[in-house]
Structures are given as C-alpha cells and as structure tokens.
Short mmCIF file of C-alpha atoms in Angstrom, two decimals:
data_model
loop_
_atom_site.label_atom_id
_atom_site.label_comp_id
_atom_site.label_asym_id
_atom_site.label_seq_id
_atom_site.Cartn_x
_atom_site.Cartn_y
_atom_site.Cartn_z
CA MET A 887 -50.60 46.45 -31.99
CA LEU A 888 -50.28 45.42 -28.33
CA ARG A 889 -54.06 45.09 -28.07
CA LEU A 890 -54.03 42.80 -31.12
CA LEU A 891 -51.32 40.60 -29.59
CA VAL A 892 -53.20 40.38 -26.31
CA GLY A 893 -56.34 39.45 -28.25
CA PHE A 894 -54.54 36.66 -30.08
CA ALA A 895 -53.01 35.42 -26.83
CA CYS A 896 -56.45 35.27 -25.19
CA LEU A 897 -57.89 33.45 -28.19
CA TRP A 898 -55.01 30.95 -28.14
CA LEU A 899 -55.56 30.32 -24.42
CA LEU A 900 -59.27 29.72 -24.98
CA VAL A 901 -58.60 27.23 -27.76
CA HIS A 902 -55.67 25.43 -26.12
CA SER A 903 -56.51 25.49 -22.43
CA GLY A 904 -58.41 22.21 -22.45
CA SER A 905 -61.95 21.21 -23.11
CA SER A 906 -64.81 21.85 -20.81
CA TYR A 907 -67.05 18.91 -20.19
CA GLU A 908 -69.86 19.90 -22.56
CA VAL A 909 -70.04 17.79 -25.71
CA GLY A 910 -72.29 18.03 -28.73
CA ASN A 911 -72.48 14.52 -30.19
CA LYS A 912 -73.93 12.12 -27.62
CA PRO A 913 -74.42 8.66 -29.15
CA VAL A 914 -74.87 6.87 -25.81
CA THR A 915 -78.39 6.87 -24.36
CA GLU A 916 -79.06 7.67 -20.70
CA ASP A 917 -80.15 4.05 -20.14
CA CYS A 918 -76.88 2.81 -21.62
CA LEU A 919 -74.86 5.20 -19.45
CA ASP A 920 -76.83 3.99 -16.41
CA CYS A 921 -75.98 0.38 -17.23
CA LEU A 922 -72.31 1.18 -17.84
CA CYS A 923 -72.20 2.94 -14.48
CA GLU A 924 -74.02 0.10 -12.72
CA THR A 925 -71.80 -2.54 -14.28
CA MET A 926 -68.49 -0.78 -13.75
CA SER A 927 -68.93 0.49 -10.18
CA GLY A 928 -72.47 -0.06 -8.97
CA CYS A 929 -72.67 3.72 -9.51
CA ASN A 930 -70.68 4.04 -6.30
CA ALA A 931 -68.94 7.39 -6.41
CA SER A 932 -67.26 6.95 -3.02
CA ALA A 933 -64.38 4.80 -4.32
CA ILE A 934 -62.42 7.42 -6.24
CA CYS A 935 -59.85 5.24 -8.07
CA VAL A 936 -59.35 1.49 -8.19
CA ASN A 937 -56.21 0.20 -9.94
CA GLY A 938 -55.93 3.38 -12.02
CA ALA A 939 -59.58 3.37 -13.10
CA CYS A 940 -61.56 6.21 -11.58
CA GLY A 941 -65.09 7.42 -11.04
CA ILE A 942 -68.43 5.77 -11.53
CA PHE A 943 -67.44 4.59 -15.02
CA ARG A 944 -63.94 3.47 -13.91
CA ILE A 945 -62.21 5.55 -16.59
CA THR A 946 -58.47 5.21 -17.04
CA TRP A 947 -56.09 8.03 -17.87
CA ALA A 948 -55.51 6.65 -21.40
CA TYR A 949 -59.28 6.47 -22.07
CA TRP A 950 -59.67 10.06 -20.82
CA VAL A 951 -56.86 11.22 -23.14
CA GLU A 952 -58.33 9.35 -26.13
CA ALA A 953 -61.73 10.91 -25.37
CA GLY A 954 -60.26 14.41 -25.64
CA LYS A 955 -59.16 15.27 -22.07
CA LEU A 956 -62.42 16.85 -20.97
CA THR A 957 -62.17 19.01 -17.88
CA LEU A 958 -64.35 20.74 -15.37
CA PRO A 959 -65.28 24.23 -16.62
CA SER A 960 -62.79 26.06 -14.40
CA GLU A 961 -59.85 23.79 -15.16
CA SER A 962 -57.19 23.30 -17.83
CA ASP A 963 -56.38 19.84 -19.14
CA LEU A 964 -52.80 20.63 -18.14
CA SER A 965 -53.58 20.96 -14.44
CA ASP A 966 -52.38 18.17 -12.15
CA GLY A 967 -55.87 17.11 -11.09
CA ALA A 968 -57.67 17.50 -14.42
CA PHE A 969 -58.05 13.76 -15.03
CA THR A 970 -59.20 12.73 -11.57
CA ASN A 971 -61.41 15.79 -11.14
CA CYS A 972 -63.22 15.13 -14.42
CA VAL A 973 -63.72 11.38 -14.16
CA ASN A 974 -64.89 11.68 -10.55
CA ASP A 975 -67.52 14.24 -11.58
CA PRO A 976 -70.54 12.30 -12.92
CA TYR A 977 -71.32 14.81 -15.70
CA CYS A 978 -67.75 15.20 -16.90
CA ALA A 979 -67.26 11.43 -16.72
CA ALA A 980 -70.46 10.77 -18.70
CA ASN A 981 -69.38 13.27 -21.33
CA THR A 982 -65.97 11.60 -21.47
CA VAL A 983 -67.75 8.33 -22.28
CA GLN A 984 -69.88 10.15 -24.87
CA ASN A 985 -66.78 11.63 -26.54
CA TYR A 986 -64.99 8.28 -26.56
CA MET A 987 -67.95 6.54 -28.18
CA ALA A 988 -68.51 9.36 -30.68
CA LYS A 989 -64.86 9.14 -31.69
CA PHE A 990 -64.45 5.35 -31.76
CA GLY A 991 -68.00 3.99 -32.07
CA GLN A 992 -68.11 0.79 -34.10
CA ASP A 993 -70.01 -2.44 -34.51
CA CYS A 994 -68.16 -4.69 -32.08
CA ASN A 995 -70.57 -7.65 -32.12
CA GLY A 996 -71.12 -7.90 -35.88
CA ASP A 997 -74.87 -7.22 -35.89
CA ASP A 998 -74.53 -4.38 -38.44
CA HIS A 999 -75.48 -1.52 -36.13
CA VAL A 1000 -73.79 0.40 -33.35
CA ASP A 1001 -75.72 0.31 -30.09
CA CYS A 1002 -75.32 0.00 -26.35
CA LEU A 1003 -73.98 -3.55 -26.58
CA ASP A 1004 -71.14 -2.21 -28.70
CA PHE A 1005 -70.57 0.72 -26.33
CA GLY A 1006 -70.35 -1.71 -23.41
CA ALA A 1007 -67.75 -3.80 -25.23
CA MET A 1008 -65.78 -0.71 -26.21
CA HIS A 1009 -65.88 0.68 -22.69
CA LYS A 1010 -64.67 -2.55 -21.11
CA LEU A 1011 -62.28 -3.83 -23.80
CA GLY A 1012 -61.22 -0.61 -25.55
CA ASN A 1013 -61.84 0.47 -29.12
CA LEU A 1014 -59.20 -1.88 -30.53
CA GLY A 1015 -60.25 -4.91 -28.48
CA CYS A 1016 -64.02 -4.58 -28.48
CA ARG A 1017 -64.53 -7.63 -30.67
CA GLY A 1018 -63.02 -9.81 -27.95
CA GLU A 1019 -64.94 -11.73 -25.33
CA LEU A 1020 -66.31 -9.77 -22.41
CA PRO A 1021 -65.60 -11.04 -18.90
CA ASN A 1022 -68.57 -13.16 -17.75
CA LEU A 1023 -69.47 -11.02 -14.74
CA PHE A 1024 -69.40 -7.80 -16.79
CA ALA A 1025 -71.52 -9.33 -19.56
CA ARG A 1026 -74.05 -10.77 -17.12
CA VAL A 1027 -74.54 -7.58 -15.09
CA PHE A 1028 -74.56 -5.35 -18.18
CA ASN A 1029 -77.08 -7.50 -20.06
CA GLN A 1030 -79.35 -7.82 -17.00
CA CYS A 1031 -79.35 -4.05 -16.62
CA LEU A 1032 -80.17 -3.51 -20.29
CA LYS A 1033 -83.02 -6.04 -20.12
CA ALA A 1034 -84.43 -4.32 -17.02
CA LYS A 1035 -84.29 -0.95 -18.81
CA GLN A 1036 -86.03 -2.46 -21.83
CA ARG A 1037 -88.79 -3.96 -19.63
CA LEU A 1038 -89.36 -0.58 -17.97
CA ALA A 1039 -89.56 1.15 -21.35
CA GLU A 1040 -92.07 -1.43 -22.61
CA GLU A 1041 -94.18 -1.00 -19.45
CA GLU A 1042 -94.22 2.78 -20.00
CA ILE A 1043 -95.40 2.26 -23.58
CA ILE A 1044 -98.17 -0.06 -22.43
CA LYS A 1045 -99.23 2.40 -19.72
CA GLY A 1046 -99.29 5.18 -22.30
CA GLN A 1047 -101.50 3.13 -24.63
CA ALA A 1048 -103.85 2.14 -21.80
CA ALA A 1049 -104.29 5.69 -20.52
CA PRO A 1050 -107.61 7.24 -21.52
CA SER A 1051 -107.29 10.05 -24.00
CA THR A 1052 -108.63 13.44 -22.99
#
C-alpha cells in the first residue's frame, strides 16, 4: 500500500511539476522565429529584461503563463526563477513562442491563412489585440527581415535548379 501511494505521489509530481521546454506542435518556422528575435531584440541575449519583457523574444510573464509556463528541464514552474530562466534560454524561449502560437494562432490580418505575419502581430500585440495596427518600427524591421529570408530561400531554389544533376 505504501509503495502504491509513493508511486501515485511520484506520478503526481511528474504531471504537476511544470513543463519542460520541449513542445510537439511547432507552427512557427525557423525563419519566422529568426525575424521575431531580430525585430524584438536584435537577437541580443545580453540584455536580460527590459521593462518586464525578457530574453531574445522579449517575453512577458503573462505571455509565458499563457503559453503554458515552460521551464528548463531541471526546474519546476513554481520555482522563483522559472520565468526568467526559461525566457532567457533561447530554446525554452523559442518553444514558449511556439506554444503561444499553437494555442492562440489566428488570422490577424484577414488574408484567410495563418502565417508568420499573423505570428508577428500576435507576438507584438497579443492574441486579443493582433488585429490592431503594429508600431511602424516593428512592422518595418519585421517585414524587411521576412523579405530577406524569402530572397535567400528563392536564391537557394535557383541554385538547386542550376546545379548539374549527377
């Protein structure tokens, strides 16, 4: 009986001790994450928190909570540093963004599909405000980054087509 109780206690702790930073559903592409990072912080990991927004994606505590309180593998979401430790770790932060977008992903710009433009709006304006107008600087930097990524992808396709087949 004692062994059964200990087993249930261990199972409960595993289920309720917070989420590690691995996620299954990842709707945001690497290019989109790169542009979010570039736009939010210049991918500068040295500035830990600015006005309550932390890490390379400048994630707030509320965003982290809504995304499911991901944590580093050795940490509980109840620990004092769980939020700052996760959002200042590039992988945990990226997975926090992935979780947020998987949970709240929507067509923010009315073009009938959910893509990086929508994720950018959601990240900056929140899931309830994403249909609003993006700040000019954010929109300009984000769109320039996306266009640069698209040009690189097109160049890779052209190079692949021009390469002699063996």
